[in-house]
Coordinates of N, CA, C and O in Angstrom, one line a residue:
X148 N -11.8 38.8 7.3 CA -11.2 37.6 6.9 C -12.0 36.8 5.9 O -11.4 36.2 5.0
X149 N -13.3 37.0 6.0 CA -14.2 36.4 5.0 C -13.9 37.0 3.6 O -13.8 36.3 2.6
X150 N -13.7 38.3 3.6 CA -13.4 39.0 2.3 C -12.1 38.6 1.8 O -11.9 38.4 0.6
X151 N -11.1 38.4 2.6 CA -9.8 37.9 2.2 C -9.9 36.5 1.6 O -9.3 36.3 0.5
X152 N -10.7 35.7 2.2 CA -10.8 34.3 1.7 C -11.5 34.3 0.3 O -11.2 33.6 -0.6
X153 N -12.5 35.2 0.2 CA -13.3 35.3 -1.1 C -12.3 35.8 -2.2 O -12.3 35.3 -3.3
X154 N -11.5 36.8 -1.8 CA -10.6 37.4 -2.8 C -9.5 36.3 -3.2 O -9.2 36.1 -4.4
X155 N -9.0 35.6 -2.2 CA -8.0 34.6 -2.5 C -8.5 33.4 -3.4 O -7.8 32.8 -4.1
X156 N -9.8 33.2 -3.3 CA -10.4 32.1 -4.1 C -10.7 32.5 -5.5 O -11.0 31.7 -6.4
X157 N -10.6 33.8 -5.9 CA -10.9 34.2 -7.2 C -9.7 33.9 -8.2 O -8.6 34.0 -7.8
X158 N -10.1 33.4 -9.4 CA -9.0 33.1 -10.4 C -8.2 34.4 -10.7 O -8.8 35.5 -10.8
X159 N -7.0 34.2 -10.9 CA -6.1 35.3 -11.3 C -5.6 36.2 -10.1 O -4.8 37.1 -10.3
X160 N -6.0 35.9 -8.9 CA -5.5 36.6 -7.7 C -4.5 35.7 -7.0 O -4.7 34.6 -6.7
X161 N -3.3 36.3 -6.9 CA -2.3 35.5 -6.2 C -2.5 35.6 -4.7 O -2.4 36.6 -4.1
X162 N -2.8 34.4 -4.1 CA -3.1 34.3 -2.7 C -2.0 34.9 -1.8 O -2.2 35.6 -0.8
X163 N -0.8 34.8 -2.3 CA 0.4 35.3 -1.5 C 0.7 36.7 -1.7 O 1.7 37.2 -1.3
X164 N -0.2 37.4 -2.4 CA 0.0 38.8 -2.7 C -1.1 39.8 -2.2 O -1.2 40.9 -2.7
X165 N -1.9 39.3 -1.3 CA -3.1 40.1 -0.9 C -2.8 40.9 0.4 O -2.2 40.3 1.4
X166 N -3.1 42.1 0.3 CA -2.9 43.0 1.5 C -4.2 43.7 1.8 O -5.2 43.6 1.1
X167 N -4.2 44.4 3.0 CA -5.4 45.1 3.4 C -5.0 46.6 3.6 O -3.9 46.9 4.1
X168 N -5.9 47.4 3.3 CA -5.8 48.9 3.5 C -7.0 49.3 4.4 O -8.1 48.9 4.2
X169 N -6.6 50.0 5.4 CA -7.7 50.5 6.3 C -7.4 51.9 6.8 O -6.3 52.3 7.0
X170 N -8.5 52.7 6.9 CA -8.4 54.1 7.3 C -9.1 54.2 8.7 O -10.2 53.7 8.9
X171 N -8.4 54.9 9.6 CA -9.0 55.1 10.9 C -9.3 53.8 11.6 O -8.5 53.0 11.8
X172 N -10.6 53.6 11.9 CA -11.0 52.4 12.6 C -10.8 51.2 11.6 O -10.5 50.1 12.1
X173 N -10.8 51.4 10.3 CA -10.5 50.3 9.4 C -9.1 49.9 9.5 O -8.8 48.7 9.2
X174 N -8.2 50.8 9.9 CA -6.8 50.4 10.0 C -6.7 49.4 11.2 O -5.9 48.5 11.2
X175 N -7.5 49.6 12.2 CA -7.5 48.7 13.4 C -8.0 47.3 12.9 O -7.4 46.3 13.2
X176 N -9.0 47.3 12.1 CA -9.6 46.1 11.6 C -8.5 45.3 10.7 O -8.4 44.1 10.8
X177 N -7.8 46.1 9.9 CA -6.7 45.5 9.1 C -5.7 44.8 10.0 O -5.2 43.7 9.7
X178 N -5.3 45.5 11.1 CA -4.3 44.9 12.0 C -4.8 43.7 12.7 O -4.1 42.7 12.8
X179 N -6.1 43.7 13.1 CA -6.7 42.5 13.7 C -6.7 41.4 12.7 O -6.3 40.2 13.1
X180 N -7.1 41.6 11.5 CA -7.1 40.6 10.5 C -5.7 40.0 10.2 O -5.5 38.8 10.1
X181 N -4.7 40.9 10.1 CA -3.3 40.5 9.9 C -2.8 39.7 11.1 O -2.0 38.8 10.9
X182 N -3.2 40.0 12.3 CA -2.8 39.3 13.4 C -3.4 37.9 13.5 O -2.8 37.0 14.0
X183 N -4.5 37.7 12.8 CA -5.2 36.4 12.9 C -4.9 35.5 11.7 O -5.2 34.4 11.7
X184 N -4.4 36.1 10.6 CA -4.3 35.3 9.4 C -2.9 35.6 8.7 O -2.6 36.7 8.4
X185 N -2.2 34.5 8.4 CA -0.9 34.7 7.7 C -1.2 34.9 6.2 O -0.2 35.1 5.5
X186 N -2.4 34.8 5.8 CA -2.8 35.1 4.4 C -2.7 36.6 4.1 O -2.6 37.0 2.9
X187 N -2.7 37.4 5.1 CA -2.5 38.9 4.9 C -1.0 39.1 4.8 O -0.3 38.9 5.7
X188 N -0.6 39.6 3.6 CA 0.8 39.7 3.3 C 1.4 41.1 3.6 O 2.6 41.2 3.7
X189 N 0.5 42.1 3.7 CA 0.9 43.4 4.1 C -0.3 44.2 4.5 O -1.5 43.8 4.1
X190 N -0.1 45.2 5.3 CA -1.2 46.1 5.6 C -0.8 47.6 5.4 O 0.4 47.9 5.6
X191 N -1.7 48.4 5.0 CA -1.5 49.8 4.9 C -2.5 50.4 5.9 O -3.7 50.2 5.8
X192 N -2.0 51.1 6.9 CA -2.8 51.7 7.9 C -2.8 53.3 7.7 O -1.7 53.8 8.0
X193 N -3.9 53.8 7.4 CA -3.9 55.3 7.2 C -4.7 55.9 8.4 O -5.9 55.6 8.6
X194 N -4.0 56.7 9.2 CA -4.6 57.3 10.4 C -5.1 56.2 11.3 O -6.2 56.4 11.9
X195 N -4.4 55.2 11.5 CA -4.8 54.1 12.4 C -4.3 54.4 13.8 O -3.2 55.0 14.0
X196 N -5.1 54.0 14.8 CA -4.7 54.3 16.2 C -3.9 53.1 16.7 O -3.9 52.0 16.2
X197 N -3.1 53.5 17.7 CA -2.2 52.5 18.4 C -2.4 52.5 19.9 O -1.6 52.0 20.6
X198 N -3.5 53.3 20.3 CA -3.8 53.4 21.7 C -5.2 53.0 22.0 O -6.0 53.0 21.0
X199 N -5.6 52.6 23.2 CA -7.0 52.2 23.5 C -8.0 53.3 23.0 O -7.7 54.5 23.1
X200 N -9.1 52.8 22.6 CA -10.2 53.7 22.1 C -10.6 54.8 23.0 O -10.8 55.9 22.6
X201 N -10.7 54.5 24.3 CA -11.0 55.5 25.3 C -10.0 56.7 25.2 O -10.4 57.8 25.3
X202 N -8.7 56.3 25.2 CA -7.7 57.4 25.1 C -7.8 58.2 23.8 O -7.6 59.4 23.8
X203 N -8.1 57.5 22.7 CA -8.2 58.2 21.4 C -9.4 59.2 21.5 O -9.3 60.3 21.1
X204 N -10.5 58.7 22.0 CA -11.7 59.6 22.0 C -11.5 60.7 23.0 O -12.0 61.9 22.7
X205 N -10.9 60.5 24.1 CA -10.7 61.6 25.1 C -9.7 62.6 24.5 O -10.0 63.8 24.6
X206 N -8.7 62.1 23.8 CA -7.7 63.0 23.2 C -8.4 63.9 22.1 O -8.2 65.1 22.0
X207 N -9.2 63.2 21.3 CA -10.0 63.9 20.2 C -10.8 65.0 20.8 O -10.9 66.2 20.4
X208 N -11.6 64.7 21.9 CA -12.5 65.7 22.5 C -11.7 66.8 23.1 O -12.1 68.0 22.9
X209 N -10.6 66.6 23.7 CA -9.7 67.6 24.3 C -9.1 68.5 23.2 O -9.2 69.7 23.2
X210 N -8.5 67.8 22.2 CA -7.8 68.6 21.1 C -8.8 69.5 20.3 O -8.4 70.6 20.0
X211 N -9.9 68.9 20.0 CA -10.9 69.7 19.2 C -11.4 70.9 20.1 O -11.6 72.0 19.5
X212 N -11.7 70.7 21.3 CA -12.1 71.8 22.2 C -11.1 72.9 22.3 O -11.4 74.0 22.2
X213 N -9.8 72.5 22.5 CA -8.8 73.5 22.6 C -8.6 74.2 21.3 O -8.4 75.4 21.3
X214 N -8.6 73.5 20.2 CA -8.5 74.1 18.9 C -9.6 75.1 18.6 O -9.4 76.1 17.9
X215 N -10.8 74.9 19.2 CA -11.9 75.8 19.0 C -11.9 76.9 20.0 O -12.7 77.8 19.9
X216 N -10.9 77.0 20.9 CA -10.8 78.1 21.8 C -11.4 77.9 23.2 O -11.5 78.9 23.9
X217 N -11.7 76.7 23.5 CA -12.3 76.4 24.8 C -11.3 76.7 25.9 O -10.1 76.5 25.8
X218 N -11.8 77.3 27.0 CA -10.9 77.6 28.2 C -10.6 76.3 28.9 O -11.2 75.2 28.7
X219 N -9.6 76.3 29.8 CA -9.3 75.1 30.6 C -10.5 74.6 31.3 O -10.7 73.4 31.4
X220 N -11.3 75.5 31.9 CA -12.5 75.0 32.7 C -13.5 74.4 31.7 O -14.1 73.4 32.1
X221 N -13.7 74.9 30.5 CA -14.6 74.4 29.6 C -14.1 73.0 29.1 O -14.9 72.1 28.9
X222 N -12.8 72.9 28.9 CA -12.2 71.6 28.4 C -12.5 70.6 29.6 O -12.8 69.4 29.3
X223 N -12.3 71.0 30.8 CA -12.5 70.0 31.9 C -13.9 69.6 32.0 O -14.2 68.4 32.2
X224 N -14.9 70.5 31.7 CA -16.3 70.1 31.7 C -16.6 69.2 30.6 O -17.4 68.2 30.8
X225 N -16.0 69.4 29.4 CA -16.2 68.5 28.3 C -15.6 67.1 28.6 O -16.3 66.1 28.4
X226 N -14.4 67.1 29.2 CA -13.8 65.8 29.5 C -14.6 65.0 30.6 O -14.7 63.8 30.6
X227 N -15.1 65.7 31.6 CA -16.0 65.1 32.6 C -17.2 64.5 32.0 O -17.6 63.3 32.3
X228 N -17.9 65.2 31.1 CA -19.1 64.7 30.4 C -18.7 63.6 29.5 O -19.5 62.6 29.3
X229 N -17.5 63.7 28.8 CA -17.1 62.7 27.9 C -16.8 61.3 28.7 O -17.2 60.3 28.3
X230 N -16.2 61.4 29.9 CA -16.0 60.3 30.7 C -17.3 59.6 31.1 O -17.4 58.4 31.1
X231 N -18.3 60.4 31.5 CA -19.6 59.9 31.9 C -20.2 59.2 30.7 O -20.9 58.1 30.9
X232 N -20.1 59.7 29.5 CA -20.6 59.1 28.3 C -20.0 57.7 28.1 O -20.6 56.7 27.8
X233 N -18.7 57.7 28.2 CA -18.0 56.4 28.0 C -18.3 55.4 29.1 O -18.4 54.2 28.8
X234 N -18.6 55.9 30.3 CA -19.1 55.0 31.3 C -20.4 54.4 31.0 O -20.7 53.2 31.2
X235 N -21.3 55.2 30.4 CA -22.6 54.8 29.9 C -22.4 53.7 28.8 O -23.2 52.7 28.8
X236 N -21.4 53.9 28.0 CA -21.2 52.9 26.9 C -20.8 51.6 27.5 O -21.3 50.5 27.2
X237 N -19.8 51.6 28.5 CA -19.3 50.4 29.1 C -20.5 49.7 29.9 O -20.5 48.5 29.9
X238 N -21.3 50.4 30.5 CA -22.4 49.8 31.3 C -23.6 49.4 30.4 O -24.5 48.8 31.0
X239 N -23.5 49.7 29.1 CA -24.6 49.3 28.3 C -25.9 50.0 28.5 O -27.0 49.4 28.6
X240 N -25.8 51.3 28.7 CA -26.9 52.2 29.1 C -28.0 52.0 28.0 O -27.7 51.8 26.8
X241 N -29.2 52.1 28.5 CA -30.4 52.0 27.5 C -30.4 53.3 26.7 O -29.6 54.2 26.9
X242 N -31.4 53.3 25.8 CA -31.4 54.5 24.9 C -31.6 55.8 25.6 O -30.9 56.8 25.3
X243 N -32.5 55.8 26.6 CA -32.7 57.1 27.3 C -31.4 57.5 28.1 O -31.1 58.7 28.1
X244 N -30.8 56.5 28.7 CA -29.5 56.8 29.5 C -28.4 57.3 28.6 O -27.7 58.3 28.9
X245 N -28.3 56.7 27.4 CA -27.3 57.1 26.5 C -27.6 58.5 25.9 O -26.7 59.4 25.8
X246 N -28.8 58.8 25.6 CA -29.2 60.1 25.1 C -28.9 61.2 26.1 O -28.4 62.3 25.8
X247 N -29.1 60.9 27.4 CA -28.9 61.8 28.5 C -27.4 62.1 28.6 O -27.0 63.3 28.7
X248 N -26.6 61.1 28.5 CA -25.1 61.3 28.5 C -24.6 62.1 27.3 O -23.8 63.0 27.5
X249 N -25.2 61.8 26.2 CA -24.8 62.5 25.0 C -25.2 64.0 25.1 O -24.5 64.9 24.7
X250 N -26.4 64.2 25.6 CA -26.9 65.6 25.8 C -26.0 66.4 26.7 O -25.6 67.6 26.4
X251 N -25.5 65.8 27.8 CA -24.6 66.5 28.7 C -23.3 66.9 28.0 O -22.8 68.0 28.1
X252 N -22.8 65.9 27.2 CA -21.6 66.2 26.5 C -21.8 67.3 25.4 O -20.9 68.2 25.3
X253 N -22.9 67.2 24.7 CA -23.1 68.2 23.6 C -23.3 69.6 24.2 O -22.7 70.5 23.7
X254 N -24.0 69.7 25.4 CA -24.1 71.0 26.0 C -22.7 71.5 26.4 O -22.4 72.7 26.3
X255 N -21.9 70.7 27.0 CA -20.5 71.1 27.4 C -19.7 71.5 26.2 O -19.0 72.5 26.2
X256 N -19.8 70.8 25.1 CA -19.1 71.1 23.9 C -19.6 72.5 23.3 O -18.8 73.3 22.9
X257 N -20.9 72.7 23.3 CA -21.4 73.9 22.8 C -21.0 75.1 23.7 O -20.6 76.2 23.2
X258 N -20.9 74.9 25.0 CA -20.5 76.0 25.9 C -19.0 76.3 25.6 O -18.6 77.5 25.9
X259 N -18.2 75.4 25.1 CA -16.8 75.6 24.8 C -16.6 76.3 23.5 O -15.4 76.6 23.2
X260 N -17.6 76.5 22.7 CA -17.4 77.1 21.4 C -17.3 78.6 21.5 O -17.8 79.2 22.4
X261 N -16.6 79.2 20.6 CA -16.5 80.7 20.5 C -17.9 81.2 20.3 O -18.8 80.6 19.7
X262 N -18.2 82.4 20.8 CA -19.5 83.0 20.8 C -20.0 83.1 19.3 O -21.2 82.8 19.1
X263 N -19.2 83.4 18.4 CA -19.6 83.5 17.0 C -20.2 82.1 16.5 O -21.2 82.1 15.8
X264 N -19.6 81.0 16.9 CA -20.2 79.7 16.5 C -21.4 79.4 17.4 O -22.4 78.8 16.8
X265 N -21.3 79.6 18.7 CA -22.4 79.3 19.5 C -23.7 80.0 19.1 O -24.8 79.5 19.1
X266 N -23.6 81.3 18.7 CA -24.7 82.1 18.3 C -25.4 81.5 17.0 O -26.5 81.9 16.7
X267 N -24.7 80.7 16.2 CA -25.3 80.2 15.0 C -26.3 79.0 15.3 O -27.1 78.7 14.4
X268 N -26.2 78.5 16.5 CA -27.2 77.5 16.9 C -28.4 78.2 17.5 O -28.3 78.7 18.7
X269 N -29.4 78.3 16.8 CA -30.6 79.1 17.2 C -31.4 78.5 18.4 O -31.8 79.2 19.3
X270 N -31.6 77.2 18.3 CA -32.3 76.5 19.4 C -31.4 75.4 19.9 O -31.4 74.3 19.4
X271 N -30.6 75.7 20.9 CA -29.6 74.8 21.4 C -30.3 73.5 21.9 O -29.8 72.4 21.6
X272 N -31.4 73.6 22.6 CA -32.0 72.4 23.1 C -32.5 71.4 22.0 O -32.3 70.2 22.0
X273 N -33.0 72.0 20.9 CA -33.5 71.2 19.8 C -32.3 70.6 19.1 O -32.3 69.4 18.7
X274 N -31.2 71.4 18.9 CA -30.0 70.9 18.3 C -29.4 69.7 19.1 O -29.1 68.7 18.6
X275 N -29.3 69.9 20.4 CA -28.8 68.9 21.3 C -29.7 67.6 21.3 O -29.2 66.5 21.2
X276 N -31.0 67.8 21.2 CA -31.9 66.6 21.1 C -31.6 65.9 19.9 O -31.6 64.6 19.9
X277 N -31.4 66.5 18.8 CA -31.1 65.9 17.5 C -29.8 65.1 17.5 O -29.7 64.0 17.1
X278 N -28.8 65.8 18.1 CA -27.5 65.1 18.3 C -27.6 63.9 19.1 O -27.1 62.8 18.8
X279 N -28.3 64.0 20.2 CA -28.5 62.8 21.1 C -29.2 61.7 20.5 O -28.9 60.5 20.7
X280 N -30.2 62.0 19.7 CA -31.0 60.9 19.0 C -30.1 60.2 18.0 O -30.0 59.0 18.0
X281 N -29.4 60.9 17.1 CA -28.6 60.3 16.1 C -27.3 59.6 16.7 O -27.0 58.5 16.4
X282 N -26.6 60.4 17.5 CA -25.4 59.8 18.1 C -25.6 58.8 19.2 O -24.8 57.9 19.3
X283 N -26.7 58.9 19.9 CA -27.0 57.9 20.9 C -27.1 56.5 20.4 O -26.6 55.6 21.0
X284 N -27.7 56.3 19.2 CA -27.8 55.0 18.6 C -26.4 54.5 18.3 O -26.1 53.3 18.5
X285 N -25.6 55.3 17.6 CA -24.3 54.9 17.2 C -23.4 54.5 18.3 O -22.7 53.6 18.3
X286 N -23.5 55.3 19.4 CA -22.6 55.2 20.5 C -23.0 53.9 21.3 O -22.2 53.3 22.0
X287 N -24.2 53.4 21.2 CA -24.7 52.2 21.8 C -24.3 50.9 21.0 O -24.6 49.8 21.5
X288 N -23.7 51.1 19.9 CA -23.4 49.9 19.0 C -22.4 49.0 19.7 O -21.6 49.4 20.5
X289 N -22.4 47.8 19.2 CA -21.4 46.8 19.7 C -20.0 47.2 19.3 O -19.1 47.0 20.1
X290 N -19.8 47.9 18.1 CA -18.5 48.3 17.8 C -18.0 49.4 18.8 O -16.8 49.3 19.2
X291 N -18.8 50.3 19.2 CA -18.4 51.3 20.1 C -18.0 50.7 21.4 O -16.9 51.1 22.0
X292 N -18.8 49.8 21.9 CA -18.4 49.1 23.2 C -17.1 48.4 23.0 O -16.3 48.4 24.0
X293 N -16.8 47.8 21.9 CA -15.6 47.1 21.7 C -14.4 48.2 21.6 O -13.4 48.0 22.2
X294 N -14.7 49.2 20.8 CA -13.6 50.2 20.5 C -13.1 50.9 21.7 O -11.9 51.1 21.9
X295 N -14.0 51.2 22.6 CA -13.7 52.0 23.8 C -12.6 51.3 24.6 O -11.6 51.9 25.1
X296 N -12.7 50.0 24.8 CA -11.7 49.3 25.6 C -10.6 48.5 24.8 O -9.6 48.1 25.4
X297 N -10.8 48.5 23.5 CA -9.8 47.7 22.8 C -8.5 48.5 22.6 O -8.5 49.7 22.3
X298 N -7.4 47.8 22.8 CA -6.1 48.4 22.7 C -5.4 47.8 21.4 O -5.1 46.6 21.4
X299 N -5.4 48.6 20.3 CA -4.8 48.1 19.0 C -3.4 47.5 19.2 O -3.0 46.7 18.4
X300 N -2.7 47.9 20.2 CA -1.3 47.4 20.4 C -1.3 45.9 20.6 O -0.4 45.2 20.2
X301 N -2.4 45.3 21.1 CA -2.5 43.9 21.3 C -2.5 43.2 20.0 O -2.0 42.0 19.9
X302 N -3.2 43.7 19.0 CA -3.2 43.2 17.7 C -1.9 43.5 16.9 O -1.3 42.6 16.3
X303 N -1.4 44.7 17.0 CA -0.3 45.1 16.3 C 1.0 44.3 16.7 O 1.8 44.0 15.8
X304 N 1.1 44.0 17.9 CA 2.3 43.2 18.4 C 2.3 41.8 17.8 O 3.3 41.1 17.8
X305 N 1.1 41.3 17.3 CA 1.1 40.0 16.7 C 1.2 40.0 15.1 O 1.2 38.9 14.5
X306 N 1.2 41.2 14.6 CA 1.3 41.3 13.1 C 2.7 40.9 12.7 O 3.7 41.4 13.2
X307 N 2.8 40.0 11.7 CA 4.1 39.6 11.2 C 4.4 40.0 9.8 O 5.4 39.6 9.2
X308 N 3.5 40.7 9.2 CA 3.7 41.1 7.8 C 4.1 42.6 7.8 O 4.1 43.3 8.8
X309 N 4.6 43.0 6.6 CA 5.0 44.4 6.5 C 3.8 45.4 6.7 O 2.7 45.1 6.3
X310 N 4.1 46.5 7.3 CA 3.1 47.5 7.6 C 3.6 48.9 7.2 O 4.7 49.3 7.4
X311 N 2.7 49.6 6.4 CA 2.9 50.9 6.1 C 1.9 51.8 6.9 O 0.7 51.6 6.7
X312 N 2.4 52.6 7.8 CA 1.5 53.4 8.6 C 1.7 54.8 8.2 O 2.8 55.4 8.1
X313 N 0.5 55.4 7.8 CA 0.5 56.8 7.2 C -0.3 57.7 8.2 O -1.4 57.3 8.6
X314 N 0.3 58.9 8.5 CA -0.4 59.9 9.3 C -0.3 61.2 8.7 O 0.7 61.5 8.0
X315 N -1.2 62.1 9.0 CA -1.2 63.5 8.6 C -0.6 64.3 9.7 O -1.1 64.2 10.9
X316 N 0.3 65.1 9.5 CA 1.0 65.9 10.5 C 0.1 66.9 11.2 O 0.3 67.3 12.4
X317 N -1.1 67.2 10.6 CA -2.0 68.2 11.2 C -3.3 67.5 11.6 O -4.3 68.1 12.0
X318 N -3.3 66.2 11.6 CA -4.5 65.4 11.9 C -4.8 65.5 13.4 O -4.0 65.2 14.3
X319 N -6.0 66.0 13.7 CA -6.4 66.2 15.1 C -7.2 65.0 15.6 O -7.5 64.9 16.8
X320 N -7.6 64.1 14.7 CA -8.4 63.0 15.1 C -7.4 61.8 15.6 O -7.7 61.1 16.6
X321 N -6.4 61.6 14.9 CA -5.4 60.6 15.2 C -4.0 61.2 15.0 O -3.3 61.0 14.0
X322 N -3.6 61.9 16.0 CA -2.2 62.5 16.0 C -1.1 61.5 16.0 O -1.2 60.5 16.8
X323 N -0.1 61.7 15.2 CA 1.0 60.8 15.1 C 1.8 60.7 16.4 O 2.3 59.6 16.7
X324 N 1.8 61.7 17.2 CA 2.6 61.7 18.4 C 2.2 60.7 19.4 O 3.0 60.2 20.2
X325 N 0.9 60.2 19.4 CA 0.5 59.2 20.4 C 0.1 57.9 19.7 O -0.3 57.0 20.4
X326 N 0.3 57.8 18.4 CA -0.2 56.6 17.7 C 0.9 55.9 16.8 O 0.6 55.1 16.0
X327 N 2.2 56.2 17.1 CA 3.2 55.6 16.2 C 3.7 54.4 16.9 O 3.6 54.1 18.0

């Protein structure tokens, strides 16, 4: 909204002609801004979600595992570890707790990979440690805590401007079937 106000204050910019474009999580932000300000005259949402973050992340984890050839048992192990990681996010786990949750998920995901891919990871523990360090910080962010429980439908139902929602038919991150 601050960016919108800055743009609207510039000479030569028609205040009544400003729209927002957002991709993925940015599409959610565009919808939130449009729900809060009548100065947003249109939004373009590319691969924006319309379901709560937890459902989006779970679906992504499941779809990617299945696309990689994981068995039903491996997918179930991934989803169990995924749920534990999201619980850690909700509870505000400390760095060590979050890294532990991410490690369990990474191990489950690696176990679900086809052998040809799994064998490319020479030192699984070192790889998982690296993933846990880098992703653990990001997953502990305020945005992730917000995203997990936020339902974009609550913002979308308040949007009063025109919306162009774009999806890719083969998108496995934000499938159109559950986000329209």
